[in-house]
mmCIF file with all atom_site columns, C-alpha atoms in Angstrom:
data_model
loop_
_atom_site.group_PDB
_atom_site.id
_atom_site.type_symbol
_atom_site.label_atom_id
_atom_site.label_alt_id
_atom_site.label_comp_id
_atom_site.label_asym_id
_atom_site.label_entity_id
_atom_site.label_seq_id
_atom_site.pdbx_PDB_ins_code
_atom_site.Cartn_x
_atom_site.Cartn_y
_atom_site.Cartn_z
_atom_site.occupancy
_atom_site.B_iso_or_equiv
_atom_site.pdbx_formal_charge
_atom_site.auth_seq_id
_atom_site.auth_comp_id
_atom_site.auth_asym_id
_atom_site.auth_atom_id
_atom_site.pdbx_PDB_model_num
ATOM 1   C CA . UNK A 1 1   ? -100.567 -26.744 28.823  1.00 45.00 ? 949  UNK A CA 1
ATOM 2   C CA . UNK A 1 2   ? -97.859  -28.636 26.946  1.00 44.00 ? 950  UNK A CA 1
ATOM 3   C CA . UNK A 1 3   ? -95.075  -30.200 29.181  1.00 45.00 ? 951  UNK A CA 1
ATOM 4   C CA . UNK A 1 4   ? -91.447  -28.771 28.934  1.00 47.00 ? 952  UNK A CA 1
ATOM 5   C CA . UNK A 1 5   ? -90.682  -31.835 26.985  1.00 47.00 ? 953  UNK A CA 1
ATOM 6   C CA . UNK A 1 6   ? -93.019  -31.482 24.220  1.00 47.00 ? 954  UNK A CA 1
ATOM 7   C CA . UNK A 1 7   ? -91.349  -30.951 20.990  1.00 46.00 ? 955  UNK A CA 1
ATOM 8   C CA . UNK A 1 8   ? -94.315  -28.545 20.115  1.00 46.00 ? 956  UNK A CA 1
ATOM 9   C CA . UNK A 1 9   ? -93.328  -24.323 21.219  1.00 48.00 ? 957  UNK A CA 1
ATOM 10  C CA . UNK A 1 10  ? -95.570  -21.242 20.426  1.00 46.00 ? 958  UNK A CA 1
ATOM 11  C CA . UNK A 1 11  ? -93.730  -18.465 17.887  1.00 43.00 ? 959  UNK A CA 1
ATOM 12  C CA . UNK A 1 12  ? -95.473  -16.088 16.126  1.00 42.00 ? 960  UNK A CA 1
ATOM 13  C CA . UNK A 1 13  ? -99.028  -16.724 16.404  1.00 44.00 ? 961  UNK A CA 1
ATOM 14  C CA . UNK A 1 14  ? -98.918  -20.488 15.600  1.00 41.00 ? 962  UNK A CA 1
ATOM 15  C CA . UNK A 1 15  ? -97.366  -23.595 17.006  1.00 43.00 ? 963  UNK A CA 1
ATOM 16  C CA . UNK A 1 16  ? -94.205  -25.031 15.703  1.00 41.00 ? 964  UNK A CA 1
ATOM 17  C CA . UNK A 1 17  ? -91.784  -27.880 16.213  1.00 42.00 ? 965  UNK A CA 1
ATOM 18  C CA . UNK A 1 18  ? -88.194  -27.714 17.478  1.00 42.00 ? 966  UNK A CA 1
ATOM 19  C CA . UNK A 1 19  ? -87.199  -30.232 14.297  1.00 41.00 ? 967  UNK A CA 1
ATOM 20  C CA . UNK A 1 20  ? -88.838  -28.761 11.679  1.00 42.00 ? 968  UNK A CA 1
ATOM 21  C CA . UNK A 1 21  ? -91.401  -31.295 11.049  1.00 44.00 ? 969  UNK A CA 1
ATOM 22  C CA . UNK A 1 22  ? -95.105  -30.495 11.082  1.00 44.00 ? 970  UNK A CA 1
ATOM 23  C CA . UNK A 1 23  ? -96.560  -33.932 10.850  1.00 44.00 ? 971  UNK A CA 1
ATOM 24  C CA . UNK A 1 24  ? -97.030  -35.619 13.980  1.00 41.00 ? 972  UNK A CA 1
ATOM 25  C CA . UNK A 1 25  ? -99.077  -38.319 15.221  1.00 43.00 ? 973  UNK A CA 1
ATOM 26  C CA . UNK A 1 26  ? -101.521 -38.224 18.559  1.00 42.00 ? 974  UNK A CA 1
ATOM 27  C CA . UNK A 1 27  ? -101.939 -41.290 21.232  1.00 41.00 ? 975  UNK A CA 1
ATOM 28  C CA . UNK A 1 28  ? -104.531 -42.513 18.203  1.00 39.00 ? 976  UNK A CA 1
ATOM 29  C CA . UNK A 1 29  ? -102.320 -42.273 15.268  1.00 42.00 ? 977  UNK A CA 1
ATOM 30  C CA . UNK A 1 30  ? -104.122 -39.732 13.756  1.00 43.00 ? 978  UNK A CA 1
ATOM 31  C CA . UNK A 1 31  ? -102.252 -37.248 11.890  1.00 41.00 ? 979  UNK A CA 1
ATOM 32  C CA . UNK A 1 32  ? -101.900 -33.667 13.631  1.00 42.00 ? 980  UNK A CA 1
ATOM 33  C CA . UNK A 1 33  ? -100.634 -30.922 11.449  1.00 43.00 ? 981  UNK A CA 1
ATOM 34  C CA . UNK A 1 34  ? -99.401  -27.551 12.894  1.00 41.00 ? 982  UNK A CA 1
ATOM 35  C CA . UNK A 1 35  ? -99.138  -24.831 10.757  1.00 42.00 ? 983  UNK A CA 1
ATOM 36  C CA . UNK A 1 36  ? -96.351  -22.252 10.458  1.00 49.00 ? 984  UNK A CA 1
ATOM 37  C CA . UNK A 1 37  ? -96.542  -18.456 9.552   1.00 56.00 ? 985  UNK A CA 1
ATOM 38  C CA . UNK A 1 38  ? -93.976  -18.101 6.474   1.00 60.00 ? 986  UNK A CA 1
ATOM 39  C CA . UNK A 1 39  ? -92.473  -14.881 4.955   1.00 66.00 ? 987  UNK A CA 1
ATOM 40  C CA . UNK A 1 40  ? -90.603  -14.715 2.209   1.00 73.00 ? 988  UNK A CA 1
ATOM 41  C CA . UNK A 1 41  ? -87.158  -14.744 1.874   1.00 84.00 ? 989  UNK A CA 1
ATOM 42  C CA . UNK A 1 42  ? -86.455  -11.354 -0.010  1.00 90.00 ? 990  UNK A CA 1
ATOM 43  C CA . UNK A 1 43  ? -89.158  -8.569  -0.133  1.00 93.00 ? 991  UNK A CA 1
ATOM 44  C CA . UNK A 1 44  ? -90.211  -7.023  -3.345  1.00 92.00 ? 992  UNK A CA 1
ATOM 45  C CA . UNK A 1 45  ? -92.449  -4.302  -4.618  1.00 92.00 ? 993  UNK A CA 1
ATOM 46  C CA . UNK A 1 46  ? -95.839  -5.254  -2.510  1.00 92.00 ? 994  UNK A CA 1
ATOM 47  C CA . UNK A 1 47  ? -93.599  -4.155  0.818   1.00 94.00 ? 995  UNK A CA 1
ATOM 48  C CA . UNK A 1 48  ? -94.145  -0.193  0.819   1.00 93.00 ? 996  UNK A CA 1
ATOM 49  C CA . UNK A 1 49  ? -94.365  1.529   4.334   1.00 94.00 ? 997  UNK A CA 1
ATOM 50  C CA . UNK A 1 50  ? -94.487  5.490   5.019   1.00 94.00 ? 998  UNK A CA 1
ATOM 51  C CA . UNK A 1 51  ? -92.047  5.603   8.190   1.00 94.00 ? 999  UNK A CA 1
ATOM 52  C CA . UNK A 1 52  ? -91.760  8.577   10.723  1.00 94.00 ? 1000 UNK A CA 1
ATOM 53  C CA . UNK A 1 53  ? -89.097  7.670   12.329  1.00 93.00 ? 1001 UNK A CA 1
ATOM 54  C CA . UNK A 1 54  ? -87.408  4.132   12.084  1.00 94.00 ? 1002 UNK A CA 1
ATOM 55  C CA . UNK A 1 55  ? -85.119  2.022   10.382  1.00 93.00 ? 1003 UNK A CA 1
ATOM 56  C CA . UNK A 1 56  ? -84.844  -0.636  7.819   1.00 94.00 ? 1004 UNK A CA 1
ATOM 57  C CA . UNK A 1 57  ? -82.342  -3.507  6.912   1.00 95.00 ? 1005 UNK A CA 1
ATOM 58  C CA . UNK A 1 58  ? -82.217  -3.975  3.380   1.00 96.00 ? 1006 UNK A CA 1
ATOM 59  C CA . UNK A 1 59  ? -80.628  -7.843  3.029   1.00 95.00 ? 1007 UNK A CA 1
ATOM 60  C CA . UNK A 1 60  ? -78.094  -8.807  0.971   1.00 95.00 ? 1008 UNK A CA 1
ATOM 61  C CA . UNK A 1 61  ? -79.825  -9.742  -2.235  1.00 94.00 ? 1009 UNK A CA 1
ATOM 62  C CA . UNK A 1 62  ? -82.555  -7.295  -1.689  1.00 96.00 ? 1010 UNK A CA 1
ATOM 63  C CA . UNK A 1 63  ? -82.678  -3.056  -3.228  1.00 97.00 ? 1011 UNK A CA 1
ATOM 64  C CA . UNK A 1 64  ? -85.464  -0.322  -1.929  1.00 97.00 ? 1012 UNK A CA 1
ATOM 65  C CA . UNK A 1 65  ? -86.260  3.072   -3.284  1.00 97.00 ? 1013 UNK A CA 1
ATOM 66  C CA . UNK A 1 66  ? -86.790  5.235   -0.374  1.00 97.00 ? 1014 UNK A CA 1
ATOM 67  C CA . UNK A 1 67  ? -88.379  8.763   -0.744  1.00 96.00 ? 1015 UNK A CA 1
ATOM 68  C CA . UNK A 1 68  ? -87.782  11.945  1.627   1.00 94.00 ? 1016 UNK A CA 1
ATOM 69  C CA . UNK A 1 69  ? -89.612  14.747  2.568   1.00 92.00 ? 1017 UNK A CA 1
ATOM 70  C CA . UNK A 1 70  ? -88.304  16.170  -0.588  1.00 93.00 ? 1018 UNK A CA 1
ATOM 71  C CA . UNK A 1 71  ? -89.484  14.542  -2.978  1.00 93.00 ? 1019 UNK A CA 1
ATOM 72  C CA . UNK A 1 72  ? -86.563  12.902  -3.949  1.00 96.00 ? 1020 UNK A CA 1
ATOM 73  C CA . UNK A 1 73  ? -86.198  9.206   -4.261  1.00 96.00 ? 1021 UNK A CA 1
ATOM 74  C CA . UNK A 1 74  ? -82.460  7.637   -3.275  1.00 96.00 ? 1022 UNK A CA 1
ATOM 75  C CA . UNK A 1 75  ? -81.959  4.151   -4.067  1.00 96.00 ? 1023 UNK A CA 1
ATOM 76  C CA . UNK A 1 76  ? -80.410  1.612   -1.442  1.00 97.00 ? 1024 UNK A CA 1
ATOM 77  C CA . UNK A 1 77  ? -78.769  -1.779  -2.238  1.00 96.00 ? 1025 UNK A CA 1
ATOM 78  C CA . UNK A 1 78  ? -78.260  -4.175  0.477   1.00 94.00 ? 1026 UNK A CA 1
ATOM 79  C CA . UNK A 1 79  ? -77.006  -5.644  2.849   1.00 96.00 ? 1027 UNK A CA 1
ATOM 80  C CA . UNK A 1 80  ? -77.179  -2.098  4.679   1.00 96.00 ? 1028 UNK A CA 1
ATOM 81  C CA . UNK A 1 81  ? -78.741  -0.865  8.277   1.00 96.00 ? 1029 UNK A CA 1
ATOM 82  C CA . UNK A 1 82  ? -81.173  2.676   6.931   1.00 95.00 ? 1030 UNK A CA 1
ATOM 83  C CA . UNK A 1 83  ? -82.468  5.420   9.341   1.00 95.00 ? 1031 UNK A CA 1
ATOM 84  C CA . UNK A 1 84  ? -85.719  6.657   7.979   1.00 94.00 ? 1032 UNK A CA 1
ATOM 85  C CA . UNK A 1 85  ? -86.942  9.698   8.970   1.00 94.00 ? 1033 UNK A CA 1
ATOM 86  C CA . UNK A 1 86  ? -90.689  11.020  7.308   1.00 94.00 ? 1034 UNK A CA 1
ATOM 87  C CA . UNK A 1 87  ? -89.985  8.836   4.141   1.00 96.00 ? 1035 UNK A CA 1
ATOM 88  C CA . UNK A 1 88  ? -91.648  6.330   2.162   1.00 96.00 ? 1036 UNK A CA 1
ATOM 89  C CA . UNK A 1 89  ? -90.103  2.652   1.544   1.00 96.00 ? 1037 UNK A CA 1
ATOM 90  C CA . UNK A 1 90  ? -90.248  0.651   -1.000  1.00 96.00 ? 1038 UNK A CA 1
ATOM 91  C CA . UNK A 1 91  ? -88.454  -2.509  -2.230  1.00 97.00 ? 1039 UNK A CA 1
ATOM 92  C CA . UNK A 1 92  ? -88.132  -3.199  -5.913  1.00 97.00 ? 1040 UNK A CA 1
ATOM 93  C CA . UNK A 1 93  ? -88.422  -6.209  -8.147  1.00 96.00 ? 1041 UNK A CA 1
ATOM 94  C CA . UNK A 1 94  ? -85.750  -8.277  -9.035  1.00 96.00 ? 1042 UNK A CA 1
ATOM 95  C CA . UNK A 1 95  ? -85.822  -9.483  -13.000 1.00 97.00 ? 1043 UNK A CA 1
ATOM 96  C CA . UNK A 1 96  ? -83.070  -12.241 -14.127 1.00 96.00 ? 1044 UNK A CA 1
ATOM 97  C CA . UNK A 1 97  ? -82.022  -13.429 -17.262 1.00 96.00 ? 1045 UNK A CA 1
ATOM 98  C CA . UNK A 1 98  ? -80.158  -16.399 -18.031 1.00 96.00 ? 1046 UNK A CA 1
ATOM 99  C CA . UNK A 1 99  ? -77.657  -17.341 -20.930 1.00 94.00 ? 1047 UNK A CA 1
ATOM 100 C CA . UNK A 1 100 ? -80.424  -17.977 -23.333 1.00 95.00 ? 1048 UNK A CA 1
ATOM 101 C CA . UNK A 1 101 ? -82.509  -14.725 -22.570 1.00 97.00 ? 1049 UNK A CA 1
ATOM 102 C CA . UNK A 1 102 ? -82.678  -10.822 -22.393 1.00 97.00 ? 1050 UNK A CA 1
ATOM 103 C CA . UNK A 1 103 ? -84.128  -8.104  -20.402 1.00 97.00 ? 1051 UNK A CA 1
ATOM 104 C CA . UNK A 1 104 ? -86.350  -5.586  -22.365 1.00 97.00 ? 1052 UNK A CA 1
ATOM 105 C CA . UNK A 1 105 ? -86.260  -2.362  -20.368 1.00 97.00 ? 1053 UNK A CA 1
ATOM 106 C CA . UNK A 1 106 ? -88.350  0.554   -20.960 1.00 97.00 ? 1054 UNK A CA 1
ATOM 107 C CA . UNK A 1 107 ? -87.246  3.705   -19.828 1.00 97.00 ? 1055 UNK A CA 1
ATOM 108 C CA . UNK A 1 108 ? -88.885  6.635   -18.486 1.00 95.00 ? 1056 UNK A CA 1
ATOM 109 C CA . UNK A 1 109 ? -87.735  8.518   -20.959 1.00 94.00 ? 1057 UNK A CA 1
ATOM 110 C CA . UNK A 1 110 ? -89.181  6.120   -23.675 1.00 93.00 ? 1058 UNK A CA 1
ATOM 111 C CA . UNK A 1 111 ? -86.258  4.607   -24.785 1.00 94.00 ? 1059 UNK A CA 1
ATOM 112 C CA . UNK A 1 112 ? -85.645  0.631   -25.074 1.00 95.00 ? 1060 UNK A CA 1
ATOM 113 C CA . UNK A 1 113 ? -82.897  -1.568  -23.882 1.00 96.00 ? 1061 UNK A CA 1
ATOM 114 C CA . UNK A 1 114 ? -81.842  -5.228  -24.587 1.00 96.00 ? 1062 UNK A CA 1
ATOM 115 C CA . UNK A 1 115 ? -79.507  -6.487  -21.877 1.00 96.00 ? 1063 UNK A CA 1
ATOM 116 C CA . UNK A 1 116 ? -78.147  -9.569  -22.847 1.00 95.00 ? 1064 UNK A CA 1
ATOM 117 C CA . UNK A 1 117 ? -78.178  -12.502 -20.229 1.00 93.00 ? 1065 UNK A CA 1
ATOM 118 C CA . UNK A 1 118 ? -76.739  -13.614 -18.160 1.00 95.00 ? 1066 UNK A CA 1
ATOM 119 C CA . UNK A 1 119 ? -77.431  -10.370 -15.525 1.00 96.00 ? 1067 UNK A CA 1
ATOM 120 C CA . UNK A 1 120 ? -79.975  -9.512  -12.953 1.00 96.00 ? 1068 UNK A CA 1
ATOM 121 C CA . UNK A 1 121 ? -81.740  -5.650  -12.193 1.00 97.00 ? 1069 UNK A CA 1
ATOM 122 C CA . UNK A 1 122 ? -83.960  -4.390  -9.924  1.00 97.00 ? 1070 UNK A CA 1
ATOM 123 C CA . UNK A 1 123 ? -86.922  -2.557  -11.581 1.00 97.00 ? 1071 UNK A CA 1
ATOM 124 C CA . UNK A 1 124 ? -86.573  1.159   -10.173 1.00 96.00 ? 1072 UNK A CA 1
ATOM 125 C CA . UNK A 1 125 ? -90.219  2.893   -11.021 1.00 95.00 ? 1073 UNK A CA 1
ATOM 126 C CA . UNK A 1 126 ? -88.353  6.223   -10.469 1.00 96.00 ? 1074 UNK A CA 1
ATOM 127 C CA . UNK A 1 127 ? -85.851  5.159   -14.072 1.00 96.00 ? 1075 UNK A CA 1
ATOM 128 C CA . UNK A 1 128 ? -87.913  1.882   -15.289 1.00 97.00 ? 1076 UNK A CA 1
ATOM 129 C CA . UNK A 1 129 ? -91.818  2.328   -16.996 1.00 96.00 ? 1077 UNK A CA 1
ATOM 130 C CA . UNK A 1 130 ? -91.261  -1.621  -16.926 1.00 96.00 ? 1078 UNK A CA 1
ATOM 131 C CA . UNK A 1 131 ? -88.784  -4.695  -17.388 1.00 97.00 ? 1079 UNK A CA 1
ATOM 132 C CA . UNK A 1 132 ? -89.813  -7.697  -19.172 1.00 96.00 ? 1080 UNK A CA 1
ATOM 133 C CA . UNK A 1 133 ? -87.921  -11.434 -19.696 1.00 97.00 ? 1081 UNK A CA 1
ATOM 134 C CA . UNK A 1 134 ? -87.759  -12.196 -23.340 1.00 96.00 ? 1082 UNK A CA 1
ATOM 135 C CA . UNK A 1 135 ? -86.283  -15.567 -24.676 1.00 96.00 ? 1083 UNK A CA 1
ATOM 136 C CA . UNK A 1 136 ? -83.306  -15.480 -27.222 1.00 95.00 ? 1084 UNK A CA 1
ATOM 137 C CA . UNK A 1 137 ? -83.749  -17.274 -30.343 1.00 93.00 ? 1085 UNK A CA 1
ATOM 138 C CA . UNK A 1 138 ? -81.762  -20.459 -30.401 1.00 93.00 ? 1086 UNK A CA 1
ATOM 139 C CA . UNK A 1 139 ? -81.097  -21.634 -34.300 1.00 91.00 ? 1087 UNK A CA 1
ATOM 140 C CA . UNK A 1 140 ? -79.656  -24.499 -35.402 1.00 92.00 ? 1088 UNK A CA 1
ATOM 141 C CA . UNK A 1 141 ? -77.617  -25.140 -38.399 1.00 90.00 ? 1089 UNK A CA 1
ATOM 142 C CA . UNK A 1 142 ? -80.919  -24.966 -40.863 1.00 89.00 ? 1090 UNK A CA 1
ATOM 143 C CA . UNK A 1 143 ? -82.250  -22.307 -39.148 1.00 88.00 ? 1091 UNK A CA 1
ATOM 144 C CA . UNK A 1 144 ? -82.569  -18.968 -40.862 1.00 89.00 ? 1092 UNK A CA 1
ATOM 145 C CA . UNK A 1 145 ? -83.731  -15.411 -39.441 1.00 89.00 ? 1093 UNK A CA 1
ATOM 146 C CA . UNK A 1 146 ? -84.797  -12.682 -41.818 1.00 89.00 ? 1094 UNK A CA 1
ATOM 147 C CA . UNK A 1 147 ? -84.340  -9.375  -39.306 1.00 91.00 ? 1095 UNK A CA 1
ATOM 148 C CA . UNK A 1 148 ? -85.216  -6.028  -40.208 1.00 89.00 ? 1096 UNK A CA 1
ATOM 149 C CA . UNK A 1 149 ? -83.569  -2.595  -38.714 1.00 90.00 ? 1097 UNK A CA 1
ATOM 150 C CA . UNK A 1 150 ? -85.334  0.078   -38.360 1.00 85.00 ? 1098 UNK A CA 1
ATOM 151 C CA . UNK A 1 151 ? -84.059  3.403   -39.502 1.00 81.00 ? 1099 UNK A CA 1
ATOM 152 C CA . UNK A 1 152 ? -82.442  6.047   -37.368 1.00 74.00 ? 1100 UNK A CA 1
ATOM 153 C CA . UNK A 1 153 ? -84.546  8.678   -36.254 1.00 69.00 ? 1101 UNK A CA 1
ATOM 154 C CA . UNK A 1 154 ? -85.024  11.613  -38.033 1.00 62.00 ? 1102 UNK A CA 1
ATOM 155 C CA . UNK A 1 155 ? -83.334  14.834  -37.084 1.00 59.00 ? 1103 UNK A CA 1
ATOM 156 C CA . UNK A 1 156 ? -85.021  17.632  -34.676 1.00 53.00 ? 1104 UNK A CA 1
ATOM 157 C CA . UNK A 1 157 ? -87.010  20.295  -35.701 1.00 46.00 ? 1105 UNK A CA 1
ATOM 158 C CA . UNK A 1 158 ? -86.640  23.908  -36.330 1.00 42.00 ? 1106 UNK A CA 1
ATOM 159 C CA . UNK A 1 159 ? -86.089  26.008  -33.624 1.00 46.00 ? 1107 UNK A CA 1
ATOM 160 C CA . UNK A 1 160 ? -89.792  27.807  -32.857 1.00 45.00 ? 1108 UNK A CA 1
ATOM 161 C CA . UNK A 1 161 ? -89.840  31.251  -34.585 1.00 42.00 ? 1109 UNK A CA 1
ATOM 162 C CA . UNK A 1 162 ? -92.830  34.057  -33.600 1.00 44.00 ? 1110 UNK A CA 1
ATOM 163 C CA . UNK A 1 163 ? -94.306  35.412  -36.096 1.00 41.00 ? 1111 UNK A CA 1
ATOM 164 C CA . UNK A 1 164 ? -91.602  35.136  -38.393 1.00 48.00 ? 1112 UNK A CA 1
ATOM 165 C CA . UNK A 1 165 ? -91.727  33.433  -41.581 1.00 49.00 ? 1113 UNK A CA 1
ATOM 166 C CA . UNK A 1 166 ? -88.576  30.991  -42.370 1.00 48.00 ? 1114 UNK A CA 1
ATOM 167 C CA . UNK A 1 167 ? -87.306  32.529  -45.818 1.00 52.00 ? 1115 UNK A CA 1
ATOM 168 C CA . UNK A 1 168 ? -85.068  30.392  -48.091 1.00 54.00 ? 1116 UNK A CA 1
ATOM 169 C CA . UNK A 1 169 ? -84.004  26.962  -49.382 1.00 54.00 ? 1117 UNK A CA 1
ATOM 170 C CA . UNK A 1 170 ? -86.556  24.587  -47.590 1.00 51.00 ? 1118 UNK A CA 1
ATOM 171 C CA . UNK A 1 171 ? -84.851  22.643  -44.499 1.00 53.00 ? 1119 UNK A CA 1
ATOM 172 C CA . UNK A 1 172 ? -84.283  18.809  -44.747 1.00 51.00 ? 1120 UNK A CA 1
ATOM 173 C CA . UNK A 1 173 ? -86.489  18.402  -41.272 1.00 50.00 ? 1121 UNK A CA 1
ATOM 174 C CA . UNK A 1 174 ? -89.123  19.205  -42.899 1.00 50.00 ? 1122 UNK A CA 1
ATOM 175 C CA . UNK A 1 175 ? -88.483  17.682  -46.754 1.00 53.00 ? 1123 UNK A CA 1
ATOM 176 C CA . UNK A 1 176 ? -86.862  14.343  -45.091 1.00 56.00 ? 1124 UNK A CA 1
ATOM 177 C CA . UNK A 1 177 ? -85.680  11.855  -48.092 1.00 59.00 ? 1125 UNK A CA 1
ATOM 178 C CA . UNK A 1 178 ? -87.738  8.477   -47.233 1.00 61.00 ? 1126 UNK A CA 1
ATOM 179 C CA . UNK A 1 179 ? -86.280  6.453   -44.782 1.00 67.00 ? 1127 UNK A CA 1
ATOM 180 C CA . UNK A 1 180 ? -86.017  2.624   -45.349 1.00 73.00 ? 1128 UNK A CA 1
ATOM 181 C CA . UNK A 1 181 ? -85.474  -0.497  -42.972 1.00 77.00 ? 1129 UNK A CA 1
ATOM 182 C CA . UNK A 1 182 ? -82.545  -2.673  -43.387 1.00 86.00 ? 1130 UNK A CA 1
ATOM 183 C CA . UNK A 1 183 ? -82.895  -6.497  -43.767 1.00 88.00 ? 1131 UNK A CA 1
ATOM 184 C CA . UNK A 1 184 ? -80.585  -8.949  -42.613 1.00 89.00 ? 1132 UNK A CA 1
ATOM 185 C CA . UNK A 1 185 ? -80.356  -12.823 -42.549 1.00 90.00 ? 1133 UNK A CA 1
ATOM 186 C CA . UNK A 1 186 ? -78.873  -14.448 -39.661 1.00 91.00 ? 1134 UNK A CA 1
ATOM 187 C CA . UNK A 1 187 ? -78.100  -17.720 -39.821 1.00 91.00 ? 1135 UNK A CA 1
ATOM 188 C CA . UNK A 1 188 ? -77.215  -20.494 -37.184 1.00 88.00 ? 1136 UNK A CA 1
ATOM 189 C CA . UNK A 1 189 ? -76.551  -22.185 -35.327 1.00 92.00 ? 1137 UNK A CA 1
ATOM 190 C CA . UNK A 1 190 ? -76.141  -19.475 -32.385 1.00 92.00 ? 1138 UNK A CA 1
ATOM 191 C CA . UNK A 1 191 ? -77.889  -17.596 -29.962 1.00 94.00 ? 1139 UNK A CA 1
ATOM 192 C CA . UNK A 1 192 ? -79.768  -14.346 -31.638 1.00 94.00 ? 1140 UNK A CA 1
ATOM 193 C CA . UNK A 1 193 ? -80.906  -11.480 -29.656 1.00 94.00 ? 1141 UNK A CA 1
ATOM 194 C CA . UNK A 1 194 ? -81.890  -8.960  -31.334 1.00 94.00 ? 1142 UNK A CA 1
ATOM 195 C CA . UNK A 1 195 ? -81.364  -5.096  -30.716 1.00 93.00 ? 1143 UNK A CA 1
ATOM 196 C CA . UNK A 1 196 ? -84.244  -2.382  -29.178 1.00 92.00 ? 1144 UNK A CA 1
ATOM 197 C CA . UNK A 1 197 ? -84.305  -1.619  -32.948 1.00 91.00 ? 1145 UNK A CA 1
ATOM 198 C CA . UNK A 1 198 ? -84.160  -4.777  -34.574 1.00 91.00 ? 1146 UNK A CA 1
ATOM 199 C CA . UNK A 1 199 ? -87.576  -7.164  -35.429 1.00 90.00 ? 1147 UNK A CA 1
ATOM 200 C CA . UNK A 1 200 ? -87.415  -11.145 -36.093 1.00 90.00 ? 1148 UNK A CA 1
ATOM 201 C CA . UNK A 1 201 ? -89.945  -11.222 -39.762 1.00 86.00 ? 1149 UNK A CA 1
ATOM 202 C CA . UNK A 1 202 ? -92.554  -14.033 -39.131 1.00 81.00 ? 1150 UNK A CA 1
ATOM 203 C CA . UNK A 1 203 ? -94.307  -15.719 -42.046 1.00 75.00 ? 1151 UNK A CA 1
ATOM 204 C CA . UNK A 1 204 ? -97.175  -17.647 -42.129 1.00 69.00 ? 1152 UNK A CA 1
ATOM 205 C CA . UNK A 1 205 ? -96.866  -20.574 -44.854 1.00 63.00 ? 1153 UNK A CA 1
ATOM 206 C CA . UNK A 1 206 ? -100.156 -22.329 -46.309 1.00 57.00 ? 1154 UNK A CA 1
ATOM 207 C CA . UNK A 1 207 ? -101.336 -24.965 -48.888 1.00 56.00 ? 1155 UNK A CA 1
ATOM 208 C CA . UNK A 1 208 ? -99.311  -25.237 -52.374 1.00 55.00 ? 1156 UNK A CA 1
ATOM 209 C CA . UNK A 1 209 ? -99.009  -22.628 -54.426 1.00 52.00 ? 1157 UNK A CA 1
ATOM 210 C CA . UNK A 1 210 ? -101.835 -22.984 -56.890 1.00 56.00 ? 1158 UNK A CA 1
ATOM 211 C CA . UNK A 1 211 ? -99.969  -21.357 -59.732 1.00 57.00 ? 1159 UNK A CA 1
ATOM 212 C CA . UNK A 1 212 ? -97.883  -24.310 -60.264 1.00 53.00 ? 1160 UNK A CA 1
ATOM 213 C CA . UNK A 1 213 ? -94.815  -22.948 -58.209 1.00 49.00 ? 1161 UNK A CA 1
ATOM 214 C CA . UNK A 1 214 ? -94.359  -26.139 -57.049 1.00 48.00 ? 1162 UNK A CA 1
ATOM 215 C CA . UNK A 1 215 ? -93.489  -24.350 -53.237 1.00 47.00 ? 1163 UNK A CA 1
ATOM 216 C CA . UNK A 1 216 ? -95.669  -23.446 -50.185 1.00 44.00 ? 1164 UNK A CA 1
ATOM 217 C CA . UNK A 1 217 ? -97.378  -19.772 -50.593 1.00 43.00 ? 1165 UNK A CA 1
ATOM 218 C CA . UNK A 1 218 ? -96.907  -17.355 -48.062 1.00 45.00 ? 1166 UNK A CA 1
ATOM 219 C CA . UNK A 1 219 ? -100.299 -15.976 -46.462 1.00 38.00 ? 1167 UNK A CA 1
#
């Protein structure tokens, strides 16, 4: 039994020290090191609980997804104090970007997103199929970017028609006129993100052109 004035206490399962410091020494010198539970600070997507009845603090920093009975999923951002009744919990995933970087987001819907930095989200998997951080490209003043657009998508369909045969001039949905990608140089020096529709052009460049070009040839 430890004395009242050892600096050693029992908390959670494992013995701690009132300073802070693990590494203490026995009559013998030798090194005696006591190990401490720790949790992290903010909880993320592995926390997910089905609650009957209960409650849950969501901290300042942190964002959970909780689902009723329902079905339906409400989203809570901290710091707030939640009664849960016959729902499921879960916290979400924090993604950051900094000046120099984006957040790619696919959406359920299948759409794509560049958020340019600096900005944080919390991946929702009720809204998000997934977030991703992507780096910016950072030129300087010899650096050149050939980026290509891509077209617009093409117009809807015709409206569904039983058994009836579409009489007349022949729509443009289904005669579309070729659609072709944009180029685009950008030059730096700056700090190029590109759009869900854009695409930086890489090139691979190899020996001398044998022709007598003079240049590098492009593989």
């Amino acid at each position: 039994k430890l004395r009242e004035t050892s600096p050693f206490r029992w908390a959670s399962g494992s013995w701690e020290t009132e300073t802070g410091n693990n590494n203490h020494r026995n009559r013998k010198g030798n090194a005696m090191v006591f190990s401490r539970r720790s949790k992290p600070v903010f909880r993320g997507s592995d926390y997910y609980k089905s609650v009957w009845i209960g409650k849950r603090t969501v901290k300042e920093g942190e964002c959970a997804s909780i689902w009723g009975l329902d079905g339906c999923a409400r989203e809570v951002m901290g710091p707030r104090l939640v009664i849960v009744v016959l729902s499921q919990v879960r916290f979400l995933d924090e993604f950051c970007a900094d000046q120099q970087q984006y957040l790619k987001v696919q959406h359920k819907d299948g759409t794509i997103e560049h958020l340019r930095g600096p900005l944080s989200l919390f991946s929702n998997p009720v809204k998000h199929q997934s977030v991703e951080v992507c780096q910016a490209e950072i030129l300087d003043s010899t650096d050149v970017l050939l980026v290509s657009t891509a077209p617009p998508p093409a117009p809807g369909g015709l409206p569904r028609h039983d058994a009836k045969e579409v009489s007349g001039p022949t729509p443009e949905c289904l005669n579309p006129s070729p659609r072709v990608a944009e180029m685009r140089l950008v030059k730096g020096p700056c700090c190029f993100i590109p759009s869900a529709s854009e695409r930086v052009l890489t090139f691979r460049w190899g020996e001398t052109d044998p022709h007598g070009g003079g240049g590098l040839m492009r593989t």
